[in-house]
Short mmCIF file of C-alpha atoms in Angstrom, two decimals:
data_model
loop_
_atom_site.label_atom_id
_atom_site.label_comp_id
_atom_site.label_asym_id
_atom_site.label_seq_id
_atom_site.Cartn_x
_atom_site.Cartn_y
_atom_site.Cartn_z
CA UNK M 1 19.59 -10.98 12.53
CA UNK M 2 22.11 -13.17 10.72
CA UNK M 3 26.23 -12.72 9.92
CA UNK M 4 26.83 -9.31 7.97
CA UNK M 5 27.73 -10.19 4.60
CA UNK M 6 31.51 -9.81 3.79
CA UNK M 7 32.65 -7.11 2.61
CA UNK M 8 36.21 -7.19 1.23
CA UNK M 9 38.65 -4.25 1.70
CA UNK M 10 39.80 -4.29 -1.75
CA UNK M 11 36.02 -3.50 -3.14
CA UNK M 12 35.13 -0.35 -0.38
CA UNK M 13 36.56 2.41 -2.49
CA UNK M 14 39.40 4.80 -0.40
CA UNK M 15 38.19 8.24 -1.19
CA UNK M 16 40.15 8.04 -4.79
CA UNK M 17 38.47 9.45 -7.83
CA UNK M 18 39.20 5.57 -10.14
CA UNK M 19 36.16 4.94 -11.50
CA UNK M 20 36.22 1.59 -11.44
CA UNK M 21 36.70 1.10 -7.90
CA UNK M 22 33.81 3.42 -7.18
CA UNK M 23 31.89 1.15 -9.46
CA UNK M 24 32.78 -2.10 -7.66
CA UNK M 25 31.71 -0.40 -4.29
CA UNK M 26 28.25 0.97 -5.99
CA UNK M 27 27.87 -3.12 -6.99
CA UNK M 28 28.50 -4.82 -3.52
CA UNK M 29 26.58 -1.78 -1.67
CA UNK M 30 23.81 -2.71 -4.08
CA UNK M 31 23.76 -6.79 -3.18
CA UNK M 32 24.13 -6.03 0.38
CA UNK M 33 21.37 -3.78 0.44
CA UNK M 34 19.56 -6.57 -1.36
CA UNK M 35 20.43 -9.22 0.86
CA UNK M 36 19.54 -7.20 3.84
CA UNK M 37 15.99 -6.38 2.63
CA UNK M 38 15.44 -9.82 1.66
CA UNK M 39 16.42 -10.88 4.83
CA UNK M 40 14.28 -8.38 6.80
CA UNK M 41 11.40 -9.69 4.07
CA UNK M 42 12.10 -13.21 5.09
CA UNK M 43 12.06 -12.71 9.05
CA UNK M 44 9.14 -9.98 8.91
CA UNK M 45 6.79 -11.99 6.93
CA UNK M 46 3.92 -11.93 9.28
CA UNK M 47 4.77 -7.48 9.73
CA UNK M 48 4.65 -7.69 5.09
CA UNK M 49 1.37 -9.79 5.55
CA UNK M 50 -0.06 -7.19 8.05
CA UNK M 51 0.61 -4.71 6.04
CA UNK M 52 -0.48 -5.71 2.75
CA UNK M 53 -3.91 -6.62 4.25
CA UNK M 54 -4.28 -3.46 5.43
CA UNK M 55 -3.78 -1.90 1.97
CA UNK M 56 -5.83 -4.25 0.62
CA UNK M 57 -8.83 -3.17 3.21
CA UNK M 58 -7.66 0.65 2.80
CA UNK M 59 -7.87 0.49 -1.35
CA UNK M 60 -11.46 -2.37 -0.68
CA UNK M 61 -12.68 0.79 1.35
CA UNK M 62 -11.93 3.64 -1.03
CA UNK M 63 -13.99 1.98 -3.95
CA UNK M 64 -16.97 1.53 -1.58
CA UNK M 65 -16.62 4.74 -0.19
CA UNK M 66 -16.56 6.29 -4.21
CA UNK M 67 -19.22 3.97 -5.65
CA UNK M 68 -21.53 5.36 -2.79
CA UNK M 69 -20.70 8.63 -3.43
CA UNK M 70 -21.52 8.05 -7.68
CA UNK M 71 -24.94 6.51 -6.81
CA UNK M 72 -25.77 9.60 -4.51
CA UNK M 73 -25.03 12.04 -7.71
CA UNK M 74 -28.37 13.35 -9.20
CA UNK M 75 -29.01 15.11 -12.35
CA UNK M 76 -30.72 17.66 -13.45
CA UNK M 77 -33.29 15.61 -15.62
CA UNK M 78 -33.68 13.27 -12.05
CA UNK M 79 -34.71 16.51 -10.22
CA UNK M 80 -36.96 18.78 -12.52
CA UNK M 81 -40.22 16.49 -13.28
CA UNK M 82 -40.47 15.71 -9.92
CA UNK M 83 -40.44 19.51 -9.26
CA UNK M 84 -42.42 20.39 -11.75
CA UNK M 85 -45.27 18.23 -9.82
CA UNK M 86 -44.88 19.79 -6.65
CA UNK M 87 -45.78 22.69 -8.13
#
């Protein structure tokens, strides 16, 4: 994993209620969380690709698993003058 990013000690806010320090903090928490997923993203590519495939295969699955189940559906009008010969 590469160098933590820098965090200086005037933006990590000490516990005081100021507003605008807790607002600076809520700002470089937010790039370094950025900069760390993108970074995980970037080493982890071939982990993303895995795992979008298998979405992909999971969602390619569920349609042919619903379209079978729509074609099996009958209806009434299917089923009655076919019975009506049997009898």
């Amino acid at each position: 994993m590469g160098p933590m990013p820098y965090l200086p000690a005037d933006t990590i806010s000490s516990g005081s209620d100021d507003m605008a320090d807790m607002h600076v903090s809520r700002n470089v928490l937010k790039q370094v969380l950025k900069e760390a997923l993108a970074e995980t993203l970037h080493e982890e590519r071939v982990l993303l690709r895995d795992i979008v495939a298998e979405v992909l295969e999971d969602l390619a699955l569920a349609e042919t698993l619903h379209e079978a189940e729509e074609a099996r559906k009958v209806t009434y009008d299917d089923v009655m003058p076919h019975r009506e010969g049997l009898a």
